[in-house]
Tab-separated table of C-alpha atoms in Angstrom:
chain	number	residue	atom	x	y	z
F	1	UNK	CA	-68.607	18.089	20.536
F	2	UNK	CA	-66.450	18.791	23.590
F	3	UNK	CA	-67.002	16.292	26.355
F	4	UNK	CA	-66.646	17.209	30.008
F	5	UNK	CA	-65.002	14.634	32.284
F	6	UNK	CA	-67.057	11.771	33.652
F	7	UNK	CA	-67.700	12.405	37.322
F	8	UNK	CA	-68.395	9.846	40.052
F	9	UNK	CA	-71.511	10.403	42.152
F	10	UNK	CA	-71.492	10.048	45.923
F	11	UNK	CA	-74.872	8.295	45.714
F	12	UNK	CA	-76.245	6.045	42.968
F	13	UNK	CA	-78.578	7.687	40.475
F	14	UNK	CA	-80.574	4.492	39.908
F	15	UNK	CA	-83.838	5.800	41.320
F	16	UNK	CA	-84.255	8.312	38.497
F	17	UNK	CA	-82.663	6.196	35.805
F	18	UNK	CA	-84.931	3.161	35.611
F	19	UNK	CA	-87.218	1.853	32.891
F	20	UNK	CA	-90.046	-0.709	33.160
F	21	UNK	CA	-88.663	-4.226	33.438
F	22	UNK	CA	-89.235	-7.114	31.055
F	23	UNK	CA	-89.355	-10.874	31.548
F	24	UNK	CA	-85.574	-11.160	31.676
F	25	UNK	CA	-84.089	-7.718	31.132
F	26	UNK	CA	-84.389	-4.286	32.670
F	27	UNK	CA	-83.200	-0.918	31.405
F	28	UNK	CA	-80.894	1.368	33.384
F	29	UNK	CA	-78.909	4.532	32.706
F	30	UNK	CA	-79.111	8.308	32.643
F	31	UNK	CA	-81.554	9.465	29.998
F	32	UNK	CA	-82.529	5.940	28.991
F	33	UNK	CA	-85.915	7.169	27.735
F	34	UNK	CA	-84.203	9.589	25.324
F	35	UNK	CA	-82.069	6.810	23.842
F	36	UNK	CA	-85.000	4.461	23.299
F	37	UNK	CA	-87.134	7.272	21.866
F	38	UNK	CA	-84.374	8.112	19.373
F	39	UNK	CA	-83.950	4.459	18.446
F	40	UNK	CA	-87.708	4.074	17.901
F	41	UNK	CA	-87.755	7.219	15.765
F	42	UNK	CA	-84.929	5.943	13.581
F	43	UNK	CA	-86.507	2.522	13.190
F	44	UNK	CA	-89.800	4.078	12.094
F	45	UNK	CA	-87.931	6.182	9.561
F	46	UNK	CA	-86.059	3.206	8.161
F	47	UNK	CA	-89.244	1.149	7.967
F	48	UNK	CA	-90.806	3.965	5.951
F	49	UNK	CA	-87.828	4.029	3.617
F	50	UNK	CA	-86.516	7.349	4.892
F	51	UNK	CA	-83.139	8.630	6.058
F	52	UNK	CA	-82.423	8.582	9.786
F	53	UNK	CA	-79.470	11.008	9.762
F	54	UNK	CA	-79.720	13.810	12.326
F	55	UNK	CA	-76.871	16.297	12.555
F	56	UNK	CA	-77.221	16.859	16.304
F	57	UNK	CA	-77.662	13.230	17.432
F	58	UNK	CA	-75.225	10.333	17.132
F	59	UNK	CA	-76.484	6.912	18.230
F	60	UNK	CA	-73.981	4.235	19.260
F	61	UNK	CA	-74.364	0.598	20.267
F	62	UNK	CA	-72.003	-0.937	22.854
F	63	UNK	CA	-71.966	-4.722	23.307
F	64	UNK	CA	-70.301	-6.533	26.212
F	65	UNK	CA	-68.862	-10.056	25.955
F	66	UNK	CA	-68.979	-12.990	28.363
F	67	UNK	CA	-68.621	-16.258	26.378
F	68	UNK	CA	-71.968	-18.131	26.647
F	69	UNK	CA	-73.496	-15.187	28.545
F	70	UNK	CA	-73.551	-13.679	25.065
F	71	UNK	CA	-77.154	-14.918	24.775
F	72	UNK	CA	-78.136	-11.823	26.772
F	73	UNK	CA	-76.908	-9.634	23.901
F	74	UNK	CA	-77.725	-12.025	21.040
F	75	UNK	CA	-81.442	-11.847	21.868
F	76	UNK	CA	-81.749	-8.037	21.760
F	77	UNK	CA	-79.620	-7.864	18.601
F	78	UNK	CA	-81.908	-10.432	16.977
F	79	UNK	CA	-84.942	-8.301	17.845
F	80	UNK	CA	-83.216	-5.209	16.446
F	81	UNK	CA	-82.553	-7.118	13.238
F	82	UNK	CA	-86.200	-8.166	13.027
F	83	UNK	CA	-87.418	-4.552	13.210
F	84	UNK	CA	-84.943	-3.391	10.565
F	85	UNK	CA	-82.594	-1.493	12.877
F	86	UNK	CA	-79.356	-2.750	11.355
F	87	UNK	CA	-78.498	0.696	9.971
F	88	UNK	CA	-80.101	2.699	12.793
F	89	UNK	CA	-76.776	3.082	14.616
F	90	UNK	CA	-73.965	5.417	13.633
F	91	UNK	CA	-71.354	3.230	15.312
F	92	UNK	CA	-71.036	-0.125	17.093
F	93	UNK	CA	-68.353	-0.889	19.693
F	94	UNK	CA	-68.010	-4.461	20.908
F	95	UNK	CA	-65.739	-6.718	22.925
F	96	UNK	CA	-65.256	-10.499	23.126
F	97	UNK	CA	-68.412	-12.499	22.288
F	98	UNK	CA	-70.151	-9.155	21.890
F	99	UNK	CA	-68.032	-8.604	18.769
F	100	UNK	CA	-69.205	-11.968	17.459
F	101	UNK	CA	-72.862	-11.059	18.029
F	102	UNK	CA	-72.456	-7.568	16.574
F	103	UNK	CA	-70.799	-8.993	13.449
F	104	UNK	CA	-73.793	-11.260	12.785
F	105	UNK	CA	-76.162	-8.356	13.421
F	106	UNK	CA	-74.397	-5.972	11.046
F	107	UNK	CA	-73.841	-8.618	8.379
F	108	UNK	CA	-77.571	-9.199	8.033
F	109	UNK	CA	-77.413	-12.824	9.160
F	110	UNK	CA	-78.709	-12.212	12.675
F	111	UNK	CA	-81.983	-14.059	12.085
F	112	UNK	CA	-80.331	-17.109	10.582
F	113	UNK	CA	-77.649	-17.328	13.220
F	114	UNK	CA	-79.545	-16.390	16.384
F	115	UNK	CA	-79.532	-20.072	17.378
F	116	UNK	CA	-75.754	-20.441	17.327
F	117	UNK	CA	-75.482	-20.438	21.126
F	118	UNK	CA	-78.005	-23.215	21.748
F	119	UNK	CA	-77.620	-25.174	18.494
F	120	UNK	CA	-73.908	-25.067	17.653
F	121	UNK	CA	-71.758	-23.675	20.451
F	122	UNK	CA	-73.546	-25.560	23.229
F	123	UNK	CA	-71.161	-28.472	22.958
F	124	UNK	CA	-68.330	-29.644	25.184
F	125	UNK	CA	-66.017	-29.258	22.205
F	126	UNK	CA	-66.432	-25.492	22.663
F	127	UNK	CA	-66.994	-24.945	26.410
F	128	UNK	CA	-65.800	-27.537	28.918
F	129	UNK	CA	-64.946	-26.440	32.492
F	130	UNK	CA	-63.095	-29.729	33.059
F	131	UNK	CA	-60.709	-29.094	30.165
F	132	UNK	CA	-58.577	-26.790	32.286
F	133	UNK	CA	-55.907	-26.197	29.635
F	134	UNK	CA	-58.484	-24.760	27.198
F	135	UNK	CA	-61.839	-24.305	28.929
F	136	UNK	CA	-63.230	-22.405	25.939
F	137	UNK	CA	-61.899	-23.657	22.601
F	138	UNK	CA	-61.908	-20.642	20.284
F	139	UNK	CA	-60.057	-22.702	17.652
F	140	UNK	CA	-63.096	-24.986	17.426
F	141	UNK	CA	-65.397	-21.977	17.051
F	142	UNK	CA	-63.242	-20.633	14.229
F	143	UNK	CA	-63.257	-23.961	12.405
F	144	UNK	CA	-66.837	-25.135	12.980
F	145	UNK	CA	-68.792	-21.900	13.375
F	146	UNK	CA	-67.203	-18.821	11.794
F	147	UNK	CA	-65.619	-20.727	8.902
F	148	UNK	CA	-68.148	-23.551	9.040
F	149	UNK	CA	-71.905	-23.618	9.260
F	150	UNK	CA	-72.495	-20.007	10.327
F	151	UNK	CA	-70.516	-17.631	8.136
F	152	UNK	CA	-70.354	-13.855	8.473
F	153	UNK	CA	-71.300	-11.746	5.461
F	154	UNK	CA	-67.967	-9.937	5.415
F	155	UNK	CA	-68.736	-7.779	2.371
F	156	UNK	CA	-71.929	-6.499	3.990
F	157	UNK	CA	-70.045	-5.517	7.169
F	158	UNK	CA	-67.327	-3.702	5.243
F	159	UNK	CA	-69.891	-1.928	3.084
F	160	UNK	CA	-72.061	-0.808	5.983
F	161	UNK	CA	-72.404	2.891	6.792
F	162	UNK	CA	-72.331	1.923	10.468
F	163	UNK	CA	-68.832	2.100	11.910
F	164	UNK	CA	-67.933	-1.207	13.561
F	165	UNK	CA	-65.069	-1.420	16.050
F	166	UNK	CA	-63.878	-4.440	18.037
F	167	UNK	CA	-61.690	-4.101	21.136
F	168	UNK	CA	-58.389	-6.032	20.985
F	169	UNK	CA	-55.628	-6.324	23.599
F	170	UNK	CA	-52.131	-5.999	22.122
F	171	UNK	CA	-49.696	-8.330	23.925
F	172	UNK	CA	-46.659	-6.432	22.648
F	173	UNK	CA	-47.722	-3.020	23.953
F	174	UNK	CA	-50.196	-3.985	26.671
F	175	UNK	CA	-52.672	-1.474	25.246
F	176	UNK	CA	-56.231	-1.810	23.994
F	177	UNK	CA	-56.814	-1.091	20.315
F	178	UNK	CA	-60.205	-0.422	18.762
F	179	UNK	CA	-59.997	-2.019	15.328
F	180	UNK	CA	-62.267	-0.397	12.750
F	181	UNK	CA	-63.511	-3.180	10.445
F	182	UNK	CA	-64.343	-0.894	7.533
F	183	UNK	CA	-60.809	0.519	7.453
F	184	UNK	CA	-58.962	-2.705	8.219
F	185	UNK	CA	-57.312	-5.021	5.699
F	186	UNK	CA	-57.463	-7.972	8.094
F	187	UNK	CA	-59.797	-10.937	7.764
F	188	UNK	CA	-62.905	-10.414	9.894
F	189	UNK	CA	-62.959	-13.993	11.189
F	190	UNK	CA	-59.375	-13.636	12.443
F	191	UNK	CA	-60.254	-10.369	14.200
F	192	UNK	CA	-63.342	-11.916	15.820
F	193	UNK	CA	-61.212	-14.853	16.976
F	194	UNK	CA	-58.706	-12.458	18.552
F	195	UNK	CA	-61.541	-10.526	20.199
F	196	UNK	CA	-62.783	-13.800	21.736
F	197	UNK	CA	-59.349	-15.096	22.819
F	198	UNK	CA	-60.210	-14.940	26.515
F	199	UNK	CA	-57.453	-14.869	29.146
F	200	UNK	CA	-57.484	-17.984	31.361
F	201	UNK	CA	-60.454	-19.617	29.596
F	202	UNK	CA	-58.629	-19.804	26.247
F	203	UNK	CA	-55.333	-18.206	27.261
F	204	UNK	CA	-53.799	-17.959	23.825
F	205	UNK	CA	-53.231	-15.041	21.535
F	206	UNK	CA	-54.044	-14.581	17.840
F	207	UNK	CA	-51.591	-13.176	15.330
F	208	UNK	CA	-52.862	-10.238	13.285
F	209	UNK	CA	-50.258	-8.589	11.117
F	210	UNK	CA	-47.094	-8.006	13.141
F	211	UNK	CA	-48.779	-8.227	16.543
F	212	UNK	CA	-50.538	-10.811	18.660
F	213	UNK	CA	-53.854	-9.991	20.320
F	214	UNK	CA	-56.218	-11.257	23.001
F	215	UNK	CA	-59.725	-10.530	24.249
F	216	UNK	CA	-59.674	-6.931	25.508
F	217	UNK	CA	-62.193	-7.596	28.256
F	218	UNK	CA	-59.481	-7.100	30.866
F	219	UNK	CA	-58.461	-3.589	29.805
F	220	UNK	CA	-61.645	-2.435	28.065
F	221	UNK	CA	-64.548	-4.671	29.109
F	222	UNK	CA	-67.265	-2.237	28.005
F	223	UNK	CA	-66.240	0.338	25.323
F	224	UNK	CA	-68.603	3.012	26.630
F	225	UNK	CA	-65.864	5.602	27.147
F	226	UNK	CA	-64.647	5.181	23.572
F	227	UNK	CA	-68.186	5.661	22.235
F	228	UNK	CA	-68.592	8.913	24.156
F	229	UNK	CA	-65.130	10.189	23.197
F	230	UNK	CA	-65.950	9.633	19.532
F	231	UNK	CA	-68.993	11.855	19.791
F	232	UNK	CA	-71.923	9.593	20.665
F	233	UNK	CA	-74.798	11.586	22.163
F	234	UNK	CA	-77.006	8.542	22.732
F	235	UNK	CA	-75.741	5.059	23.596
F	236	UNK	CA	-77.550	1.735	23.815
F	237	UNK	CA	-75.491	-0.643	25.969
F	238	UNK	CA	-76.049	-4.408	26.148
F	239	UNK	CA	-74.557	-6.005	29.280
F	240	UNK	CA	-74.461	-9.653	30.313
F	241	UNK	CA	-74.519	-9.380	34.113
F	242	UNK	CA	-77.247	-8.070	36.405
F	243	UNK	CA	-76.964	-4.625	37.990
F	244	UNK	CA	-75.975	-5.961	41.418
F	245	UNK	CA	-72.841	-7.637	40.083
F	246	UNK	CA	-69.483	-6.298	41.305
F	247	UNK	CA	-66.290	-7.873	40.005
F	248	UNK	CA	-63.715	-8.916	42.601
F	249	UNK	CA	-59.929	-9.146	42.095
F	250	UNK	CA	-58.775	-12.151	40.033
F	251	UNK	CA	-58.205	-15.280	42.102
F	252	UNK	CA	-54.627	-16.305	42.770
F	253	UNK	CA	-54.884	-19.370	40.534
F	254	UNK	CA	-56.133	-17.245	37.645
F	255	UNK	CA	-53.220	-14.850	38.020
F	256	UNK	CA	-50.839	-17.805	38.166
F	257	UNK	CA	-52.263	-19.455	35.041
F	258	UNK	CA	-52.316	-16.174	33.149
F	259	UNK	CA	-48.681	-15.443	33.932
F	260	UNK	CA	-47.623	-18.945	32.956
F	261	UNK	CA	-49.370	-18.774	29.576
F	262	UNK	CA	-48.459	-15.159	28.788
F	263	UNK	CA	-44.940	-15.118	30.248
F	264	UNK	CA	-43.456	-13.187	27.296
F	265	UNK	CA	-46.138	-10.475	27.136
F	266	UNK	CA	-45.555	-6.801	27.889
F	267	UNK	CA	-45.188	-6.202	31.679
F	268	UNK	CA	-48.220	-3.912	31.725
F	269	UNK	CA	-50.373	-6.856	30.600
F	270	UNK	CA	-49.940	-8.488	34.015
F	271	UNK	CA	-50.668	-5.262	35.898
F	272	UNK	CA	-53.832	-4.760	33.858
F	273	UNK	CA	-54.961	-8.313	34.568
F	274	UNK	CA	-54.444	-7.899	38.319
F	275	UNK	CA	-56.444	-4.653	38.301
F	276	UNK	CA	-59.099	-5.734	35.789
F	277	UNK	CA	-61.865	-5.610	38.389
F	278	UNK	CA	-61.283	-1.889	38.954
F	279	UNK	CA	-61.699	-0.973	35.283
F	280	UNK	CA	-64.683	-3.256	34.842
F	281	UNK	CA	-66.586	-1.829	37.807
F	282	UNK	CA	-65.752	1.735	36.748
F	283	UNK	CA	-67.208	1.259	33.289
F	284	UNK	CA	-70.300	-0.501	34.620
F	285	UNK	CA	-71.012	2.455	36.895
F	286	UNK	CA	-71.073	4.707	33.832
F	287	UNK	CA	-73.522	2.400	32.069
F	288	UNK	CA	-75.809	1.955	35.077
F	289	UNK	CA	-76.208	5.667	35.780
F	290	UNK	CA	-73.905	6.000	38.790
F	291	UNK	CA	-71.479	8.394	37.110
F	292	UNK	CA	-72.353	11.885	35.938
F	293	UNK	CA	-72.174	12.036	32.148
F	294	UNK	CA	-70.985	14.887	29.918
F	295	UNK	CA	-73.733	17.311	28.966
F	296	UNK	CA	-75.924	16.099	26.146
F	297	UNK	CA	-75.061	12.400	26.550
F	298	UNK	CA	-77.734	9.799	27.369
F	299	UNK	CA	-77.346	6.057	27.990
F	300	UNK	CA	-79.827	3.176	27.984
F	301	UNK	CA	-78.348	-0.039	29.364
F	302	UNK	CA	-80.050	-3.429	29.111
F	303	UNK	CA	-79.053	-5.855	31.869
F	304	UNK	CA	-80.407	-9.211	33.090
F	305	UNK	CA	-82.787	-8.747	36.011
F	306	UNK	CA	-81.525	-9.653	39.470
F	307	UNK	CA	-82.362	-13.271	40.185
F	308	UNK	CA	-83.129	-14.038	36.529
F	309	UNK	CA	-79.576	-14.530	35.297
F	310	UNK	CA	-79.097	-18.281	34.942
F	311	UNK	CA	-76.438	-18.412	32.209
F	312	UNK	CA	-72.718	-18.509	32.988
F	313	UNK	CA	-69.773	-18.215	30.649
F	314	UNK	CA	-69.604	-22.011	30.226
F	315	UNK	CA	-73.300	-23.004	30.180
F	316	UNK	CA	-73.982	-25.513	27.386
F	317	UNK	CA	-77.519	-26.780	28.180
F	318	UNK	CA	-79.707	-26.010	25.158
F	319	UNK	CA	-82.987	-25.194	26.914
F	320	UNK	CA	-81.795	-22.406	29.238
F	321	UNK	CA	-79.666	-20.918	26.441
F	322	UNK	CA	-82.635	-20.877	24.075
F	323	UNK	CA	-85.025	-19.505	26.721
F	324	UNK	CA	-82.625	-16.699	27.621
F	325	UNK	CA	-82.190	-15.784	23.956
F	326	UNK	CA	-85.947	-15.770	23.364
F	327	UNK	CA	-86.880	-13.778	26.464
F	328	UNK	CA	-84.130	-11.220	25.852
F	329	UNK	CA	-85.395	-10.775	22.289
F	330	UNK	CA	-88.999	-10.411	23.461
F	331	UNK	CA	-87.965	-7.787	26.011
F	332	UNK	CA	-86.072	-5.760	23.411
F	333	UNK	CA	-89.111	-5.838	21.148
F	334	UNK	CA	-91.321	-4.678	24.035
F	335	UNK	CA	-88.935	-1.841	24.940
F	336	UNK	CA	-89.231	-0.661	21.330
F	337	UNK	CA	-93.032	-0.838	21.449
F	338	UNK	CA	-93.113	-3.731	18.982
F	339	UNK	CA	-95.253	-6.858	19.094
F	340	UNK	CA	-93.496	-10.149	19.863
F	341	UNK	CA	-94.849	-11.529	16.596
F	342	UNK	CA	-92.115	-9.683	14.720
F	343	UNK	CA	-89.681	-12.312	16.004
F	344	UNK	CA	-91.347	-14.992	13.924
F	345	UNK	CA	-90.271	-18.602	14.450
F	346	UNK	CA	-86.520	-18.112	14.252
F	347	UNK	CA	-85.840	-18.968	17.898
């Protein structure tokens, strides 16, 4: 399918790209009803034991990161797991903690591990804003979570028919690479660690093969463009910030810390970091329905409602993390026309 260029609109398209709101989430995007209708149709087919393949439609899932804000994507992914939608998507594209959540979803352990944010990672050993040299300790997550109590089912991910790509930022070239798990020889836990190696908050890189990588959230915070370029006609996007959020340029101290910790990186890495707000806002506009899409492409984007977003990247209090996970899951179930009872007692 040949895609026409994405075109900015002089006025937002939000008024005709809205869906009924839930307790915590609302749905935005051009053609959001078409995406959710397709997803419902595929889920019904899978529940009946049928085949969901349709030659003219390609459904993709895009998952944003955000450290502990990942509860806003973990909840919907849990609900999708509960309704049997694990193989409803043709491809999944994820970044940062979104890659972590997508890996659990695709590995079939989403139900068991939905509580990881408020039962395991809600500890100062992982997120501590006063530990300025390593605010988010990804090494601890690797040791205690991914290789500890909450393992991925790596064989299930590699054997899935759903293409799974994680965005990684190559320090040597300064470019973003979309690593395809099914066609990669690298250990999935190592790739997830690299995807979560956040600049400033963790500020270290992870060696994979001959290159070192970081969280690609600076250069590719929401892989929506990649999904469309690879032929997606319908895209479900899970974001972790409300629709009124606009990213500002990185603070001086963040630029200073980043340069000090990544002094030997490719020069373009620093330029990308300084301009990260531009790329982030551009991609959000696509997801929220403020950019004209190529013909035949529809997007449904789930975002926290304005005034309801209480979780930050370093929140560790169990109750708000659990509540956000639960309400996000309930909203996803409602958007699919499912009863909340399908969620069981997992959360």
